[in-house]
């Protein structure tokens, strides 16, 4: 079992980016925790981050033959990208949408997700913990298929 972890726009700045909203963990901290949980659960993960929408689309297309599912925090692409929704809907692999904050409790433009309607599930609002919950959720989803 191999899961792709995708971090989208501006997530490399975690730790110094609006810590009151996103927490003080850096992306490296989150990836470290994900690797530790993956090892505990006996699954492989690979991690990809880009601020470029096109690079994420290219990555998904290239990674799909070797992965079983995707855990993705698209950042602001959540609220803007039909192309990302189409890519995720087209790869025939379940994915979980993850957010550190709870977009539903923030500005109105964050309330629309183009991805959520085609996701296996959404985990939001638990800061770094969201990723760990999402990995467990995705694995539970995959094991019942
Ligand atoms: C985010 C929420 C998005 O609205 C925002 O644009 C981000 C981060 C989150 O993890 O809470 O960049 O995806």
XYZ file of C-alpha atoms and ligand atoms in Angstrom:
158
model
C 0.000 0.000 0.000
C 1.424 3.345 -1.062
C -0.124 6.752 -0.398
C 0.810 10.046 -2.042
C 0.839 13.050 0.266
C 0.386 16.289 -1.685
C 0.897 19.724 -0.185
C -0.265 22.600 -2.370
C 0.132 26.348 -2.428
C 2.017 28.182 0.339
C 2.325 25.177 2.634
C 6.124 25.316 2.569
C 5.767 28.428 4.737
C 4.026 26.595 7.568
C 5.448 27.432 10.964
C 5.877 31.118 10.086
C 2.656 31.558 8.071
C -0.249 32.852 10.214
C 0.579 30.517 13.139
C -2.599 31.590 14.933
C -4.552 29.983 12.056
C -2.319 27.104 10.967
C -0.309 26.315 14.105
C 3.442 26.364 14.651
C 4.383 23.028 13.068
C 6.529 23.318 9.938
C 5.902 21.201 6.855
C 8.952 19.124 7.835
C 7.374 18.485 11.267
C 4.156 17.322 9.608
C 6.000 15.100 7.134
C 8.028 13.587 9.964
C 4.854 12.750 11.875
C 3.276 11.284 8.745
C 6.315 9.089 8.096
C 6.230 7.844 11.713
C 2.509 7.028 11.508
C 2.918 5.362 8.108
C 5.647 3.143 9.515
C 3.475 2.265 12.509
C 0.572 1.392 10.200
C 2.751 -0.508 7.726
C 2.164 1.639 4.643
C 4.502 3.558 2.367
C 4.113 7.236 1.690
C 5.658 9.637 -0.777
C 5.486 13.386 -0.278
C 5.166 16.108 -2.914
C 4.798 19.869 -2.464
C 4.339 22.546 -5.093
C 3.061 26.085 -5.312
C 2.251 25.428 -8.956
C -1.113 23.969 -9.915
C 0.292 22.508 -13.142
C 3.125 20.767 -11.286
C 0.578 19.072 -9.006
C -1.428 17.876 -12.014
C 1.748 16.531 -13.655
C 2.780 14.817 -10.417
C -0.592 13.095 -9.976
C -0.569 11.819 -13.557
C 2.957 10.479 -13.161
C 2.453 8.960 -9.679
C -0.851 7.190 -10.276
C 0.499 3.808 -11.461
C 2.392 3.305 -8.178
C -0.061 4.701 -5.615
C -3.273 3.436 -4.022
C -4.656 6.718 -2.724
C -3.954 10.409 -2.197
C -4.020 12.663 0.820
C -4.048 16.266 -0.349
C -4.036 19.699 1.201
C -4.437 21.834 -1.921
C -4.180 25.133 -0.012
C -6.009 27.871 -1.898
C -6.378 25.634 -4.994
C -9.209 24.004 -3.007
C -11.357 27.014 -3.724
C -10.281 27.763 -7.287
C -9.177 24.719 -9.228
C -11.534 22.861 -11.524
C -8.410 21.366 -13.120
C -7.329 19.776 -9.835
C -10.807 18.408 -9.231
C -10.835 16.904 -12.735
C -7.394 15.352 -12.203
C -8.391 13.776 -8.877
C -11.737 12.593 -10.222
C -9.962 11.055 -13.208
C -7.214 8.999 -11.588
C -9.461 6.306 -10.127
C -7.777 6.457 -6.714
C -9.584 7.611 -3.566
C -8.377 10.825 -1.998
C -8.924 12.693 1.252
C -8.955 16.509 1.316
C -7.083 17.851 4.338
C -6.952 21.292 5.931
C -5.120 22.549 8.981
C -7.753 25.206 9.604
C -11.514 24.812 9.270
C -12.310 26.664 6.036
C -16.055 26.529 6.777
C -15.469 28.777 9.798
C -13.442 31.380 7.865
C -14.036 33.839 5.000
C -16.955 33.024 2.720
C -14.668 32.430 -0.297
C -13.152 29.470 1.562
C -16.507 27.765 2.009
C -16.568 26.382 -1.513
C -14.348 23.393 -2.221
C -14.192 22.141 -5.797
C -12.660 18.917 -4.520
C -14.870 17.878 -1.605
C -17.752 16.558 -3.768
C -15.443 13.978 -5.366
C -13.362 13.178 -2.245
C -13.650 10.021 -0.140
C -13.677 12.370 2.848
C -12.551 15.708 4.233
C -10.632 16.364 7.481
C -10.293 19.979 8.578
C -9.639 22.112 11.618
C -7.217 20.042 13.695
C -4.016 21.735 12.523
C -1.198 19.210 11.954
C -3.334 16.463 13.483
C -5.683 16.732 10.468
C -3.084 14.982 8.312
C -2.720 12.064 10.716
C -6.479 11.628 11.030
C -6.785 11.825 7.248
C -4.173 9.102 6.738
C -6.039 6.804 9.110
C -9.323 7.647 7.368
C -7.950 6.999 3.900
C -6.523 3.625 4.956
C -9.850 2.623 6.530
C -11.589 3.632 3.305
C -9.136 1.617 1.194
C -9.410 -1.457 3.378
C -13.170 -1.608 3.016
C -13.074 -1.387 -0.824
C -5.764 25.557 4.008
C -7.054 26.384 3.935
C -7.111 27.191 2.645
O -8.286 27.988 2.624
C -5.904 28.117 2.539
O -5.927 28.788 1.295
C -4.617 27.399 2.744
C -4.531 26.420 3.823
C -5.641 24.832 5.362
O -4.871 23.883 5.434
O -6.282 25.222 6.347
O -3.626 27.688 2.103
O -5.802 24.575 2.983
